[in-house]
Amino acid sequence: KQEVTQIPAALSVPEGENLVLNCSFTDSAIYNLQWFRQDPGKGLTSLLLIQSSQREQTSGRLNASLDKSSGRSTLYIAASQPGDSATYLCAVNSNYQLIWGAGTKLIIKP
Amino acid sequence: DAGITQSPRHKVTETGTPVTLRCHQTENHRYMYWYRQDPGHGLRLIHYSYGVKDTDKGEVSDGYSVSRSKTEDFLLTLESATSSQTSVYFCAISESVGARYEQYFGPGTRLTVT
């Protein structure tokens, strides 16, 4: 059974720092992996999708990597800003269903 | 933003009453999903649909039923609400499955069962 873990559960860093969020999964047989952002009391916004054949995807200050063999993905955020404060969730497409991590709550201090 | 709306956005109901949540899409996507989100958990799949009148159970389907009579609407029903069903419910849609499969989410419905 696929399991997805995100560590740490919470992270607080000063504005301007580069940071890495981690996502690990137990079964490497995946179709893709998706990173989402969730603001308090709001829905989910898709940030990046990495297909199983890809190693990384970039969008602006965000870069997501995928290493299927080790069961890991990272989300790199460059030059963090207070507006990046949110909960970040990763979801693995396994057997045509999304299996979710519990998220990392990120706080960027001005 | 994907054209997904959920109604109601907030609801308080009493234990034992039936509740129906509605998801409406304007994207004509084939696949629709209902999730619940609880503190300390990621999203958990309740039911999903792969076409009109085609539905299947997800990880936490007990106590829930769904119906899809039109492409654009996917209804989630709690036959007899319990306090354990207090949660935030999200609807999602996707155009296809496979490597390019990407889900888009509605704004959520906050349900409180007292």
mmCIF file of C-alpha atoms in Angstrom:
data_model
loop_
_atom_site.group_PDB
_atom_site.id
_atom_site.type_symbol
_atom_site.label_atom_id
_atom_site.label_comp_id
_atom_site.label_asym_id
_atom_site.label_seq_id
_atom_site.Cartn_x
_atom_site.Cartn_y
_atom_site.Cartn_z
ATOM 1 C CA LYS A 1 0.000 0.000 0.000
ATOM 2 C CA GLN A 2 1.417 3.360 -1.026
ATOM 3 C CA GLU A 3 2.222 5.708 1.849
ATOM 4 C CA VAL A 4 3.356 9.306 1.533
ATOM 5 C CA THR A 5 5.252 11.169 4.233
ATOM 6 C CA GLN A 6 6.183 14.831 4.460
ATOM 7 C CA ILE A 7 8.860 16.008 6.827
ATOM 8 C CA PRO A 8 8.984 18.386 8.596
ATOM 9 C CA ALA A 9 5.360 18.959 9.570
ATOM 10 C CA ALA A 10 6.127 22.646 10.126
ATOM 11 C CA LEU A 11 8.944 24.985 9.148
ATOM 12 C CA SER A 12 9.628 28.612 9.982
ATOM 13 C CA VAL A 13 12.366 30.554 8.173
ATOM 14 C CA PRO A 14 13.341 34.214 7.699
ATOM 15 C CA GLU A 15 12.361 35.973 4.509
ATOM 16 C CA GLY A 16 14.866 35.656 1.684
ATOM 17 C CA GLU A 17 16.143 32.195 2.528
ATOM 18 C CA ASN A 18 16.123 29.315 0.090
ATOM 19 C CA LEU A 19 14.393 26.239 1.469
ATOM 20 C CA VAL A 20 13.584 22.624 0.674
ATOM 21 C CA LEU A 21 10.437 20.689 1.498
ATOM 22 C CA ASN A 22 10.562 16.905 1.440
ATOM 23 C CA CYS A 23 8.128 14.225 0.321
ATOM 24 C CA SER A 24 8.816 10.489 0.457
ATOM 25 C CA PHE A 25 6.763 7.569 -0.811
ATOM 26 C CA THR A 26 7.014 3.837 -0.284
ATOM 27 C CA ASP A 27 6.145 2.400 -3.713
ATOM 28 C CA SER A 28 8.178 3.620 -6.680
ATOM 29 C CA ALA A 29 5.532 2.487 -9.207
ATOM 30 C CA ILE A 30 3.931 5.902 -9.698
ATOM 31 C CA TYR A 31 2.535 7.765 -12.710
ATOM 32 C CA ASN A 32 3.349 11.213 -11.434
ATOM 33 C CA LEU A 33 3.722 13.379 -8.362
ATOM 34 C CA GLN A 34 1.986 16.674 -7.758
ATOM 35 C CA TRP A 35 2.787 19.525 -5.351
ATOM 36 C CA PHE A 36 -0.037 21.693 -4.045
ATOM 37 C CA ARG A 37 -0.325 24.804 -1.952
ATOM 38 C CA GLN A 38 -3.150 25.382 0.520
ATOM 39 C CA ASP A 39 -3.822 28.696 2.213
ATOM 40 C CA PRO A 40 -5.740 28.704 5.535
ATOM 41 C CA GLY A 41 -9.440 28.045 4.991
ATOM 42 C CA LYS A 42 -8.964 27.796 1.243
ATOM 43 C CA GLY A 43 -8.845 25.152 -1.439
ATOM 44 C CA LEU A 44 -5.791 23.602 -3.042
ATOM 45 C CA THR A 45 -3.748 25.155 -5.814
ATOM 46 C CA SER A 46 -1.647 22.927 -8.020
ATOM 47 C CA LEU A 47 1.964 24.149 -8.164
ATOM 48 C CA LEU A 48 3.876 21.567 -10.148
ATOM 49 C CA LEU A 49 3.305 18.142 -11.654
ATOM 50 C CA ILE A 50 6.234 15.826 -12.387
ATOM 51 C CA GLN A 51 5.625 12.848 -14.587
ATOM 52 C CA SER A 52 7.323 9.579 -13.660
ATOM 53 C CA SER A 53 9.696 9.900 -16.615
ATOM 54 C CA GLN A 54 10.851 13.380 -15.545
ATOM 55 C CA ARG A 55 13.502 14.369 -13.015
ATOM 56 C CA GLU A 56 12.358 17.911 -12.296
ATOM 57 C CA GLN A 57 9.943 20.705 -13.094
ATOM 58 C CA THR A 58 10.340 24.430 -12.596
ATOM 59 C CA SER A 59 7.879 27.277 -12.236
ATOM 60 C CA GLY A 60 9.227 30.665 -11.291
ATOM 61 C CA ARG A 61 10.959 30.410 -7.918
ATOM 62 C CA LEU A 62 9.784 26.830 -7.449
ATOM 63 C CA ASN A 63 11.653 23.725 -8.504
ATOM 64 C CA ALA A 64 10.426 20.211 -7.840
ATOM 65 C CA SER A 65 12.586 17.117 -8.258
ATOM 66 C CA LEU A 66 11.669 13.463 -8.395
ATOM 67 C CA ASP A 67 13.818 10.421 -7.647
ATOM 68 C CA LYS A 68 11.570 7.420 -8.114
ATOM 69 C CA SER A 69 14.203 4.839 -7.214
ATOM 70 C CA SER A 70 14.690 6.318 -3.766
ATOM 71 C CA GLY A 71 11.025 7.261 -3.339
ATOM 72 C CA ARG A 72 11.677 10.964 -2.821
ATOM 73 C CA SER A 73 10.625 14.333 -4.127
ATOM 74 C CA THR A 74 11.746 17.764 -3.021
ATOM 75 C CA LEU A 75 10.201 21.185 -3.523
ATOM 76 C CA TYR A 76 12.809 23.939 -3.590
ATOM 77 C CA ILE A 77 11.654 27.503 -2.982
ATOM 78 C CA ALA A 78 14.160 30.204 -3.837
ATOM 79 C CA ALA A 79 14.305 33.608 -2.156
ATOM 80 C CA SER A 80 11.324 32.956 0.098
ATOM 81 C CA GLN A 81 8.733 35.694 0.672
ATOM 82 C CA PRO A 82 6.045 36.149 3.365
ATOM 83 C CA GLY A 83 3.450 35.409 0.678
ATOM 84 C CA ASP A 84 4.873 31.899 0.399
ATOM 85 C CA SER A 85 3.480 31.124 3.862
ATOM 86 C CA ALA A 86 1.021 28.274 3.417
ATOM 87 C CA THR A 87 0.727 24.513 3.781
ATOM 88 C CA TYR A 88 2.415 22.547 1.017
ATOM 89 C CA LEU A 89 1.112 19.100 0.155
ATOM 90 C CA CYS A 90 2.489 16.448 -2.123
ATOM 91 C CA ALA A 91 0.349 13.774 -3.734
ATOM 92 C CA VAL A 92 1.476 10.660 -5.552
ATOM 93 C CA ASN A 93 -0.527 9.298 -8.475
ATOM 94 C CA SER A 94 -0.502 5.609 -7.701
ATOM 95 C CA ASN A 95 -2.857 3.260 -9.510
ATOM 96 C CA TYR A 96 -4.826 6.261 -10.872
ATOM 97 C CA GLN A 97 -5.571 7.592 -7.414
ATOM 98 C CA LEU A 98 -3.831 10.372 -5.533
ATOM 99 C CA ILE A 99 -2.247 9.350 -2.238
ATOM 100 C CA TRP A 100 -1.504 12.373 -0.068
ATOM 101 C CA GLY A 101 1.056 13.424 2.472
ATOM 102 C CA ALA A 102 -0.154 15.318 5.549
ATOM 103 C CA GLY A 103 1.615 18.497 4.450
ATOM 104 C CA THR A 104 4.318 20.882 5.637
ATOM 105 C CA LYS A 105 3.132 24.151 7.175
ATOM 106 C CA LEU A 106 5.555 26.856 6.072
ATOM 107 C CA ILE A 107 5.885 30.237 7.780
ATOM 108 C CA ILE A 108 8.116 32.893 6.268
ATOM 109 C CA LYS A 109 9.022 35.565 8.816
ATOM 110 C CA PRO A 110 9.389 39.133 7.492
ATOM 111 C CA ASP B 1 -8.822 28.590 -12.344
ATOM 112 C CA ALA B 2 -10.727 25.435 -13.188
ATOM 113 C CA GLY B 3 -14.495 25.994 -13.146
ATOM 114 C CA ILE B 4 -15.415 24.038 -10.042
ATOM 115 C CA THR B 5 -17.954 25.179 -7.490
ATOM 116 C CA GLN B 6 -19.143 23.509 -4.332
ATOM 117 C CA SER B 7 -22.337 24.121 -2.422
ATOM 118 C CA PRO B 8 -22.962 24.832 0.307
ATOM 119 C CA ARG B 9 -19.644 26.303 1.416
ATOM 120 C CA HIS B 10 -20.501 25.940 5.084
ATOM 121 C CA LYS B 11 -23.076 23.764 6.808
ATOM 122 C CA VAL B 12 -23.952 22.902 10.382
ATOM 123 C CA THR B 13 -26.251 19.953 10.884
ATOM 124 C CA GLU B 14 -27.372 17.646 13.640
ATOM 125 C CA THR B 15 -26.411 14.032 14.159
ATOM 126 C CA GLY B 16 -28.707 11.668 12.299
ATOM 127 C CA THR B 17 -29.830 14.080 9.601
ATOM 128 C CA PRO B 18 -29.152 13.494 5.904
ATOM 129 C CA VAL B 19 -26.818 15.915 4.136
ATOM 130 C CA THR B 20 -26.044 16.363 0.444
ATOM 131 C CA LEU B 21 -23.072 18.280 -0.878
ATOM 132 C CA ARG B 22 -22.899 19.345 -4.493
ATOM 133 C CA CYS B 23 -19.954 19.714 -6.832
ATOM 134 C CA HIS B 24 -20.472 21.421 -10.169
ATOM 135 C CA GLN B 25 -17.915 21.743 -12.979
ATOM 136 C CA THR B 26 -17.931 23.658 -16.222
ATOM 137 C CA GLU B 27 -14.842 21.935 -17.700
ATOM 138 C CA ASN B 28 -16.611 18.830 -19.063
ATOM 139 C CA HIS B 29 -13.975 16.653 -17.394
ATOM 140 C CA ARG B 30 -14.708 12.964 -17.179
ATOM 141 C CA TYR B 31 -13.339 12.239 -13.711
ATOM 142 C CA MET B 32 -14.673 13.700 -10.484
ATOM 143 C CA TYR B 33 -13.642 13.025 -6.885
ATOM 144 C CA TRP B 34 -14.752 13.667 -3.332
ATOM 145 C CA TYR B 35 -12.155 13.978 -0.571
ATOM 146 C CA ARG B 36 -12.251 14.824 3.078
ATOM 147 C CA GLN B 37 -9.500 16.667 4.913
ATOM 148 C CA ASP B 38 -8.953 16.380 8.645
ATOM 149 C CA PRO B 39 -6.225 17.854 10.874
ATOM 150 C CA GLY B 40 -3.093 15.724 10.863
ATOM 151 C CA HIS B 41 -4.173 13.810 7.779
ATOM 152 C CA GLY B 42 -3.654 14.398 4.149
ATOM 153 C CA LEU B 43 -6.680 14.317 1.925
ATOM 154 C CA ARG B 44 -8.487 11.005 1.864
ATOM 155 C CA LEU B 45 -10.554 9.817 -1.067
ATOM 156 C CA ILE B 46 -14.207 9.074 -0.329
ATOM 157 C CA HIS B 47 -15.653 8.219 -3.763
ATOM 158 C CA TYR B 48 -14.854 8.995 -7.341
ATOM 159 C CA SER B 49 -16.604 8.922 -10.695
ATOM 160 C CA TYR B 50 -15.217 8.026 -14.114
ATOM 161 C CA GLY B 51 -18.330 8.936 -16.056
ATOM 162 C CA VAL B 52 -22.052 9.517 -15.816
ATOM 163 C CA LYS B 53 -23.512 6.878 -13.491
ATOM 164 C CA ASP B 54 -20.047 5.292 -13.101
ATOM 165 C CA THR B 55 -18.729 5.575 -9.572
ATOM 166 C CA ASP B 56 -16.432 3.675 -7.246
ATOM 167 C CA LYS B 57 -15.389 3.677 -3.611
ATOM 168 C CA GLY B 58 -12.298 5.275 -2.210
ATOM 169 C CA GLU B 59 -10.382 4.758 0.994
ATOM 170 C CA VAL B 60 -13.020 6.112 3.424
ATOM 171 C CA SER B 61 -16.384 5.428 1.766
ATOM 172 C CA ASP B 62 -18.337 4.047 4.744
ATOM 173 C CA GLY B 63 -21.301 6.272 5.587
ATOM 174 C CA TYR B 64 -21.199 8.088 2.238
ATOM 175 C CA SER B 65 -22.921 7.609 -1.097
ATOM 176 C CA VAL B 66 -22.552 9.466 -4.392
ATOM 177 C CA SER B 67 -24.457 10.041 -7.576
ATOM 178 C CA ARG B 68 -23.601 11.447 -10.957
ATOM 179 C CA SER B 69 -26.527 11.838 -13.338
ATOM 180 C CA LYS B 70 -24.869 14.546 -15.462
ATOM 181 C CA THR B 71 -21.267 15.134 -16.474
ATOM 182 C CA GLU B 72 -21.147 18.438 -14.635
ATOM 183 C CA ASP B 73 -22.595 17.414 -11.264
ATOM 184 C CA PHE B 74 -21.309 15.027 -8.600
ATOM 185 C CA LEU B 75 -23.293 14.735 -5.381
ATOM 186 C CA LEU B 76 -22.040 13.423 -2.044
ATOM 187 C CA THR B 77 -24.662 12.253 0.452
ATOM 188 C CA LEU B 78 -24.282 11.489 4.106
ATOM 189 C CA GLU B 79 -27.311 9.328 4.767
ATOM 190 C CA SER B 80 -27.254 9.880 8.530
ATOM 191 C CA ALA B 81 -24.590 12.334 9.600
ATOM 192 C CA THR B 82 -22.334 11.509 12.545
ATOM 193 C CA SER B 83 -19.901 13.703 14.482
ATOM 194 C CA SER B 84 -16.979 11.783 12.936
ATOM 195 C CA GLN B 85 -18.025 13.200 9.568
ATOM 196 C CA THR B 86 -17.263 16.743 10.698
ATOM 197 C CA SER B 87 -14.619 17.719 8.188
ATOM 198 C CA VAL B 88 -13.756 19.841 5.199
ATOM 199 C CA TYR B 89 -14.895 18.239 1.968
ATOM 200 C CA PHE B 90 -13.180 18.912 -1.349
ATOM 201 C CA CYS B 91 -14.323 18.074 -4.816
ATOM 202 C CA ALA B 92 -11.772 17.597 -7.598
ATOM 203 C CA ILE B 93 -11.842 16.970 -11.320
ATOM 204 C CA SER B 94 -9.420 15.614 -13.867
ATOM 205 C CA GLU B 95 -9.535 15.302 -17.616
ATOM 206 C CA SER B 96 -7.719 12.021 -17.917
ATOM 207 C CA VAL B 97 -5.696 9.457 -16.055
ATOM 208 C CA GLY B 98 -2.112 8.400 -16.577
ATOM 209 C CA ALA B 99 1.156 10.261 -16.494
ATOM 210 C CA ARG B 100 -0.384 13.627 -17.389
ATOM 211 C CA TYR B 101 -3.204 13.180 -14.918
ATOM 212 C CA GLU B 102 -3.630 16.342 -12.883
ATOM 213 C CA GLN B 103 -6.403 17.153 -10.456
ATOM 214 C CA TYR B 104 -8.027 20.538 -9.916
ATOM 215 C CA PHE B 105 -9.875 21.356 -6.745
ATOM 216 C CA GLY B 106 -12.959 23.221 -5.673
ATOM 217 C CA PRO B 107 -12.979 25.683 -2.743
ATOM 218 C CA GLY B 108 -14.221 23.136 -0.199
ATOM 219 C CA THR B 109 -17.263 22.718 2.050
ATOM 220 C CA ARG B 110 -16.858 22.957 5.804
ATOM 221 C CA LEU B 111 -19.337 20.582 7.443
ATOM 222 C CA THR B 112 -19.976 20.515 11.171
ATOM 223 C CA VAL B 113 -22.120 17.764 12.681
ATOM 224 C CA THR B 114 -23.312 18.584 16.206
#
